C-alpha cells in the first residue's frame, strides 16, 4: 500500500511516519501547499519526492484537487495521511479515497476543533489534554474517531504540554496507520 502525506508546515509527523518501519506500507510522496514549508527540507533529507500545489494558483478547490488527484493516480496512491495540512479536504479527494484519508488533531475531539486547539484546551484549564486520529469527511475535524491518547495537565506549562502532545502524536499516528492498513494484498483478499 502506498501512502501520500499532505502537510503544510513543520512536518514532524510526516517525518515520524515516513521513517517508521512498516511491513507493507510506504510513504512514497509528500504533497505540500506552501513553497517555504520546513516539511520540504525533511522530505529532501528523507529522499521522498515532494510536490507543491499552491491553492491560489487555481480557480477553485475542485481544480486544485483535480490536479493533485492526477499526481496521486500517477503514484498509485492507496492512502492519504494528513499531517498538519492546513486546508479543508474537498469532495474531489474525498470521493476518490473513501475511508482512506486520515487526519491527526491535537485535541480530544469533539472538543476544540479547528485552529489553536492546544492553546484553547490549555486556556480552558481542562484536566486532560490529548490527541485524536480520525477519518476525514466533509466536516472539519468531524470524521469518525479511530484512536485517542491523553494525559493529565496537572501543573505543566503550555510549552511542556505542546511537547508532550507532539511526542504522543509521533508514537500514535504510525501505530494507527500500521494497525489499519499494514497488511499484504493477499491478507486483504483472504479477509474479505
Ligand atoms: C500537529 O500538532 C497535528 O496534530 C496538527 O498539526 C500539527 C502538525 O505538526 N494537525 P507537524 O507539522 O507534523 O510538526
PDB file of C-alpha atoms and ligand atoms in Angstrom:
ATOM      1  CA  UNK A   1       0.000   0.000   0.000  1.00  0.00           C
ATOM      2  CA  UNK A   2       1.311   3.389  -0.966  1.00  0.00           C
ATOM      3  CA  UNK A   3       0.860   6.464   1.202  1.00  0.00           C
ATOM      4  CA  UNK A   4       0.797  10.147   0.264  1.00  0.00           C
ATOM      5  CA  UNK A   5       1.307  12.516   3.183  1.00  0.00           C
ATOM      6  CA  UNK A   6      -0.185  16.007   2.940  1.00  0.00           C
ATOM      7  CA  UNK A   7       1.470  18.675   5.104  1.00  0.00           C
ATOM      8  CA  UNK A   8       1.723  22.461   5.248  1.00  0.00           C
ATOM      9  CA  UNK A   9       4.329  23.310   7.872  1.00  0.00           C
ATOM     10  CA  UNK A  10       6.906  21.837  10.190  1.00  0.00           C
ATOM     11  CA  UNK A  11       6.384  18.185   9.214  1.00  0.00           C
ATOM     12  CA  UNK A  12       7.433  16.362  12.375  1.00  0.00           C
ATOM     13  CA  UNK A  13       4.524  13.925  11.914  1.00  0.00           C
ATOM     14  CA  UNK A  14       5.477  13.435   8.273  1.00  0.00           C
ATOM     15  CA  UNK A  15       8.983  12.504   9.397  1.00  0.00           C
ATOM     16  CA  UNK A  16       7.720  10.145  12.112  1.00  0.00           C
ATOM     17  CA  UNK A  17       5.507   8.300   9.617  1.00  0.00           C
ATOM     18  CA  UNK A  18       7.975   8.324   6.727  1.00  0.00           C
ATOM     19  CA  UNK A  19      10.756   6.875   8.908  1.00  0.00           C
ATOM     20  CA  UNK A  20       8.572   4.223  10.544  1.00  0.00           C
ATOM     21  CA  UNK A  21       9.306   0.656   9.516  1.00  0.00           C
ATOM     22  CA  UNK A  22       6.023  -0.705   8.175  1.00  0.00           C
ATOM     23  CA  UNK A  23       5.780  -4.156   6.608  1.00  0.00           C
ATOM     24  CA  UNK A  24       3.657  -3.456   3.545  1.00  0.00           C
ATOM     25  CA  UNK A  25       3.224   0.312   3.673  1.00  0.00           C
ATOM     26  CA  UNK A  26       5.428   3.019   2.307  1.00  0.00           C
ATOM     27  CA  UNK A  27       5.298   6.805   2.183  1.00  0.00           C
ATOM     28  CA  UNK A  28       6.052   7.479  -1.471  1.00  0.00           C
ATOM     29  CA  UNK A  29       5.197  11.158  -1.901  1.00  0.00           C
ATOM     30  CA  UNK A  30       4.659  14.390   0.014  1.00  0.00           C
ATOM     31  CA  UNK A  31       2.050  16.925  -1.075  1.00  0.00           C
ATOM     32  CA  UNK A  32       2.507  20.432   0.282  1.00  0.00           C
ATOM     33  CA  UNK A  33       0.550  23.663  -0.234  1.00  0.00           C
ATOM     34  CA  UNK A  34       3.310  26.083   0.847  1.00  0.00           C
ATOM     35  CA  UNK A  35       6.536  26.600  -1.074  1.00  0.00           C
ATOM     36  CA  UNK A  36       8.567  27.552   2.036  1.00  0.00           C
ATOM     37  CA  UNK A  37       7.338  24.870   4.453  1.00  0.00           C
ATOM     38  CA  UNK A  38      10.004  23.181   6.566  1.00  0.00           C
ATOM     39  CA  UNK A  39       8.469  19.798   5.733  1.00  0.00           C
ATOM     40  CA  UNK A  40      10.008  20.186   2.254  1.00  0.00           C
ATOM     41  CA  UNK A  41      13.503  20.129   3.799  1.00  0.00           C
ATOM     42  CA  UNK A  42      12.575  16.984   5.683  1.00  0.00           C
ATOM     43  CA  UNK A  43      11.363  15.253   2.515  1.00  0.00           C
ATOM     44  CA  UNK A  44      14.630  16.097   0.759  1.00  0.00           C
ATOM     45  CA  UNK A  45      16.598  14.645   3.652  1.00  0.00           C
ATOM     46  CA  UNK A  46      14.443  11.505   3.665  1.00  0.00           C
ATOM     47  CA  UNK A  47      14.612  11.204  -0.103  1.00  0.00           C
ATOM     48  CA  UNK A  48      10.863  11.315  -0.572  1.00  0.00           C
ATOM     49  CA  UNK A  49       9.647  13.269  -3.595  1.00  0.00           C
ATOM     50  CA  UNK A  50       7.643  16.380  -2.736  1.00  0.00           C
ATOM     51  CA  UNK A  51       5.214  18.352  -4.871  1.00  0.00           C
ATOM     52  CA  UNK A  52       3.966  21.826  -4.054  1.00  0.00           C
ATOM     53  CA  UNK A  53       0.472  22.822  -5.164  1.00  0.00           C
ATOM     54  CA  UNK A  54      -0.330  26.443  -4.387  1.00  0.00           C
ATOM     55  CA  UNK A  55      -4.103  26.812  -3.899  1.00  0.00           C
ATOM     56  CA  UNK A  56      -4.270  30.420  -5.078  1.00  0.00           C
ATOM     57  CA  UNK A  57      -2.914  29.365  -8.478  1.00  0.00           C
ATOM     58  CA  UNK A  58      -6.212  27.581  -9.083  1.00  0.00           C
ATOM     59  CA  UNK A  59      -9.656  28.880  -9.886  1.00  0.00           C
ATOM     60  CA  UNK A  60     -11.309  26.860  -7.135  1.00  0.00           C
ATOM     61  CA  UNK A  61     -10.839  23.891  -4.807  1.00  0.00           C
ATOM     62  CA  UNK A  62     -12.061  21.430  -7.420  1.00  0.00           C
ATOM     63  CA  UNK A  63      -9.376  22.481  -9.908  1.00  0.00           C
ATOM     64  CA  UNK A  64      -6.711  22.397  -7.168  1.00  0.00           C
ATOM     65  CA  UNK A  65      -7.681  18.918  -6.005  1.00  0.00           C
ATOM     66  CA  UNK A  66      -8.121  17.569  -9.530  1.00  0.00           C
ATOM     67  CA  UNK A  67      -4.507  18.456 -10.238  1.00  0.00           C
ATOM     68  CA  UNK A  68      -3.372  16.768  -7.029  1.00  0.00           C
ATOM     69  CA  UNK A  69      -5.513  13.723  -7.807  1.00  0.00           C
ATOM     70  CA  UNK A  70      -3.787  13.320 -11.170  1.00  0.00           C
ATOM     71  CA  UNK A  71      -0.438  13.082  -9.388  1.00  0.00           C
ATOM     72  CA  UNK A  72      -1.805  10.677  -6.780  1.00  0.00           C
ATOM     73  CA  UNK A  73      -3.004   8.408  -9.578  1.00  0.00           C
ATOM     74  CA  UNK A  74       0.432   8.523 -11.212  1.00  0.00           C
ATOM     75  CA  UNK A  75       1.955   7.462  -7.898  1.00  0.00           C
ATOM     76  CA  UNK A  76      -0.717   4.744  -7.470  1.00  0.00           C
ATOM     77  CA  UNK A  77      -1.589   6.069  -4.016  1.00  0.00           C
ATOM     78  CA  UNK A  78      -3.836   3.942  -1.787  1.00  0.00           C
ATOM     79  CA  UNK A  79      -3.968   6.056   1.386  1.00  0.00           C
ATOM     80  CA  UNK A  80      -3.793   9.774   2.168  1.00  0.00           C
ATOM     81  CA  UNK A  81      -2.423  10.822   5.547  1.00  0.00           C
ATOM     82  CA  UNK A  82      -2.934  14.442   6.574  1.00  0.00           C
ATOM     83  CA  UNK A  83      -0.220  15.652   8.940  1.00  0.00           C
ATOM     84  CA  UNK A  84      -0.564  19.329   9.718  1.00  0.00           C
ATOM     85  CA  UNK A  85      -2.253  20.000   6.364  1.00  0.00           C
ATOM     86  CA  UNK A  86      -3.941  23.361   6.821  1.00  0.00           C
ATOM     87  CA  UNK A  87      -6.581  23.065   4.104  1.00  0.00           C
ATOM     88  CA  UNK A  88     -10.046  21.558   4.192  1.00  0.00           C
ATOM     89  CA  UNK A  89     -10.254  18.453   2.000  1.00  0.00           C
ATOM     90  CA  UNK A  90     -12.967  18.740  -0.644  1.00  0.00           C
ATOM     91  CA  UNK A  91     -15.290  16.373  -2.474  1.00  0.00           C
ATOM     92  CA  UNK A  92     -12.851  15.578  -5.288  1.00  0.00           C
ATOM     93  CA  UNK A  93     -10.354  13.885  -2.957  1.00  0.00           C
ATOM     94  CA  UNK A  94     -12.965  12.566  -0.525  1.00  0.00           C
ATOM     95  CA  UNK A  95     -14.823  10.765  -3.319  1.00  0.00           C
ATOM     96  CA  UNK A  96     -11.608   9.357  -4.773  1.00  0.00           C
ATOM     97  CA  UNK A  97     -10.381   7.957  -1.421  1.00  0.00           C
ATOM     98  CA  UNK A  98     -13.398   6.799   0.597  1.00  0.00           C
ATOM     99  CA  UNK A  99     -12.311   5.835   4.144  1.00  0.00           C
ATOM    100  CA  UNK A 100      -8.715   6.163   3.035  1.00  0.00           C
ATOM    101  CA  UNK A 101      -7.958   9.675   4.310  1.00  0.00           C
ATOM    102  CA  UNK A 102      -6.764  10.087   7.893  1.00  0.00           C
ATOM    103  CA  UNK A 103      -6.024  13.171   9.963  1.00  0.00           C
ATOM    104  CA  UNK A 104      -4.434  13.879  13.319  1.00  0.00           C
ATOM    105  CA  UNK A 105      -5.758  16.658  15.520  1.00  0.00           C
ATOM    106  CA  UNK A 106      -4.154  17.928  18.733  1.00  0.00           C
ATOM    107  CA  UNK A 107      -7.220  17.744  20.967  1.00  0.00           C
ATOM    108  CA  UNK A 108      -9.628  15.202  22.351  1.00  0.00           C
ATOM    109  CA  UNK A 109     -12.264  15.610  19.650  1.00  0.00           C
ATOM    110  CA  UNK A 110     -15.078  16.549  19.515  1.00  0.00           C
ATOM    111  CA  UNK A 111     -13.658  19.234  21.844  1.00  0.00           C
ATOM    112  CA  UNK A 112     -11.544  22.055  20.416  1.00  0.00           C
ATOM    113  CA  UNK A 113     -11.928  21.576  16.677  1.00  0.00           C
ATOM    114  CA  UNK A 114     -10.088  23.872  14.266  1.00  0.00           C
ATOM    115  CA  UNK A 115      -7.027  26.040  14.762  1.00  0.00           C
ATOM    116  CA  UNK A 116      -5.088  26.629  18.010  1.00  0.00           C
ATOM    117  CA  UNK A 117      -6.572  23.551  19.644  1.00  0.00           C
ATOM    118  CA  UNK A 118      -3.745  23.078  22.155  1.00  0.00           C
ATOM    119  CA  UNK A 119      -3.884  26.710  23.323  1.00  0.00           C
ATOM    120  CA  UNK A 120      -7.636  26.620  23.603  1.00  0.00           C
ATOM    121  CA  UNK A 121      -7.711  23.432  25.637  1.00  0.00           C
ATOM    122  CA  UNK A 122      -4.929  24.712  27.887  1.00  0.00           C
ATOM    123  CA  UNK A 123      -6.640  28.062  28.429  1.00  0.00           C
ATOM    124  CA  UNK A 124      -9.870  26.270  29.307  1.00  0.00           C
ATOM    125  CA  UNK A 125      -7.980  24.637  32.177  1.00  0.00           C
ATOM    126  CA  UNK A 126      -9.088  21.176  31.111  1.00  0.00           C
ATOM    127  CA  UNK A 127      -7.950  18.372  33.358  1.00  0.00           C
ATOM    128  CA  UNK A 128      -6.908  16.105  30.476  1.00  0.00           C
ATOM    129  CA  UNK A 129      -5.414  17.073  27.146  1.00  0.00           C
ATOM    130  CA  UNK A 130      -4.855  14.781  24.187  1.00  0.00           C
ATOM    131  CA  UNK A 131      -4.811  13.903  20.516  1.00  0.00           C
ATOM    132  CA  UNK A 132      -7.214  12.298  18.067  1.00  0.00           C
ATOM    133  CA  UNK A 133      -6.735  10.360  14.857  1.00  0.00           C
ATOM    134  CA  UNK A 134      -9.844  10.276  12.713  1.00  0.00           C
ATOM    135  CA  UNK A 135     -11.157   9.605   9.229  1.00  0.00           C
ATOM    136  CA  UNK A 136     -11.613  12.730   7.162  1.00  0.00           C
ATOM    137  CA  UNK A 137     -15.044  13.675   5.899  1.00  0.00           C
ATOM    138  CA  UNK A 138     -16.683  16.923   4.785  1.00  0.00           C
ATOM    139  CA  UNK A 139     -16.966  18.240   8.374  1.00  0.00           C
ATOM    140  CA  UNK A 140     -13.822  19.928   9.676  1.00  0.00           C
ATOM    141  CA  UNK A 141     -12.270  17.617  12.314  1.00  0.00           C
ATOM    142  CA  UNK A 142     -15.626  15.818  12.385  1.00  0.00           C
ATOM    143  CA  UNK A 143     -14.974  12.386  10.833  1.00  0.00           C
ATOM    144  CA  UNK A 144     -15.218   9.072  12.680  1.00  0.00           C
ATOM    145  CA  UNK A 145     -12.710   8.818  15.528  1.00  0.00           C
ATOM    146  CA  UNK A 146     -10.185   5.979  15.237  1.00  0.00           C
ATOM    147  CA  UNK A 147      -7.909   6.495  18.247  1.00  0.00           C
ATOM    148  CA  UNK A 148      -7.157   8.954  21.033  1.00  0.00           C
ATOM    149  CA  UNK A 149      -4.495   9.351  23.668  1.00  0.00           C
ATOM    150  CA  UNK A 150      -4.353  11.791  26.557  1.00  0.00           C
ATOM    151  CA  UNK A 151      -2.586  12.842  29.750  1.00  0.00           C
ATOM    152  CA  UNK A 152      -3.306  14.902  32.840  1.00  0.00           C
ATOM    153  CA  UNK A 153      -2.208  18.518  32.585  1.00  0.00           C
ATOM    154  CA  UNK A 154      -1.530  18.988  36.319  1.00  0.00           C
ATOM    155  CA  UNK A 155       0.907  21.888  36.660  1.00  0.00           C
ATOM    156  CA  UNK A 156       2.501  21.579  33.196  1.00  0.00           C
ATOM    157  CA  UNK A 157       3.351  24.748  31.267  1.00  0.00           C
ATOM    158  CA  UNK A 158       1.895  25.284  27.798  1.00  0.00           C
ATOM    159  CA  UNK A 159       5.310  24.522  26.277  1.00  0.00           C
ATOM    160  CA  UNK A 160       5.519  21.242  28.162  1.00  0.00           C
ATOM    161  CA  UNK A 161       2.011  20.330  27.056  1.00  0.00           C
ATOM    162  CA  UNK A 162       2.836  21.083  23.416  1.00  0.00           C
ATOM    163  CA  UNK A 163       5.990  18.992  23.565  1.00  0.00           C
ATOM    164  CA  UNK A 164       4.117  16.073  25.118  1.00  0.00           C
ATOM    165  CA  UNK A 165       1.314  16.310  22.550  1.00  0.00           C
ATOM    166  CA  UNK A 166       3.790  16.099  19.691  1.00  0.00           C
ATOM    167  CA  UNK A 167       5.629  13.221  21.317  1.00  0.00           C
ATOM    168  CA  UNK A 168       2.366  11.270  21.625  1.00  0.00           C
ATOM    169  CA  UNK A 169       1.441  12.119  18.024  1.00  0.00           C
ATOM    170  CA  UNK A 170       4.699  10.693  16.695  1.00  0.00           C
ATOM    171  CA  UNK A 171       4.051   7.428  18.527  1.00  0.00           C
ATOM    172  CA  UNK A 172       0.317   7.022  17.926  1.00  0.00           C
ATOM    173  CA  UNK A 173      -0.027   8.094  14.284  1.00  0.00           C
ATOM    174  CA  UNK A 174       2.328   5.494  12.709  1.00  0.00           C
ATOM    175  CA  UNK A 175       0.901   2.827  15.017  1.00  0.00           C
ATOM    176  CA  UNK A 176      -2.697   3.543  13.976  1.00  0.00           C
ATOM    177  CA  UNK A 177      -1.737   3.572  10.291  1.00  0.00           C
ATOM    178  CA  UNK A 178       0.004   0.239  10.798  1.00  0.00           C
ATOM    179  CA  UNK A 179      -2.953  -1.315  12.620  1.00  0.00           C
ATOM    180  CA  UNK A 180      -5.401  -0.144   9.953  1.00  0.00           C
ATOM    181  CA  UNK A 181      -3.546  -0.834   6.744  1.00  0.00           C
ATOM    182  CA  UNK A 182      -0.248  -2.700   7.152  1.00  0.00           C
ATOM    183  CA  UNK A 183      -1.336  -5.953   5.561  1.00  0.00           C
ATOM    184  CA  UNK A 184      -0.316  -7.634   2.339  1.00  0.00           C
ATOM    185  CA  UNK A 185      -2.740  -7.684  -0.569  1.00  0.00           C
ATOM    186  CA  UNK A 186      -3.135 -11.467  -0.066  1.00  0.00           C
ATOM    187  CA  UNK A 187      -4.244 -10.975   3.527  1.00  0.00           C
ATOM    188  CA  UNK A 188      -6.718  -8.343   2.367  1.00  0.00           C
ATOM    189  CA  UNK A 189      -8.199 -10.686  -0.196  1.00  0.00           C
ATOM    190  CA  UNK A 190      -8.345 -13.581   2.308  1.00  0.00           C
ATOM    191  CA  UNK A 191     -10.102 -11.494   4.928  1.00  0.00           C
ATOM    192  CA  UNK A 192     -12.927 -10.437   2.574  1.00  0.00           C
TER     193      UNK A 192
HETATM  194  C1  LIG B   1       0.162  18.559  14.770  1.00  0.00           C
HETATM  195  O1  LIG B   1       0.011  19.001  16.089  1.00  0.00           O
HETATM  196  C2  LIG B   1      -1.126  17.960  14.270  1.00  0.00           C
HETATM  197  O2  LIG B   1      -1.890  17.394  15.276  1.00  0.00           O
HETATM  198  C3  LIG B   1      -1.849  19.153  13.688  1.00  0.00           C
HETATM  199  O3  LIG B   1      -0.845  19.960  13.144  1.00  0.00           O
HETATM  200  C4  LIG B   1       0.381  19.730  13.814  1.00  0.00           C
HETATM  201  C5  LIG B   1       1.397  19.417  12.767  1.00  0.00           C
HETATM  202  O4  LIG B   1       2.691  19.325  13.291  1.00  0.00           O
HETATM  203  N1  LIG B   1      -2.845  18.722  12.730  1.00  0.00           N
HETATM  204  P1  LIG B   1       3.865  18.857  12.340  1.00  0.00           P
HETATM  205  O5  LIG B   1       3.856  19.760  11.107  1.00  0.00           O
HETATM  206  O6  LIG B   1       3.634  17.430  11.979  1.00  0.00           O
HETATM  207  O7  LIG B   1       5.136  19.041  13.135  1.00  0.00           O
END
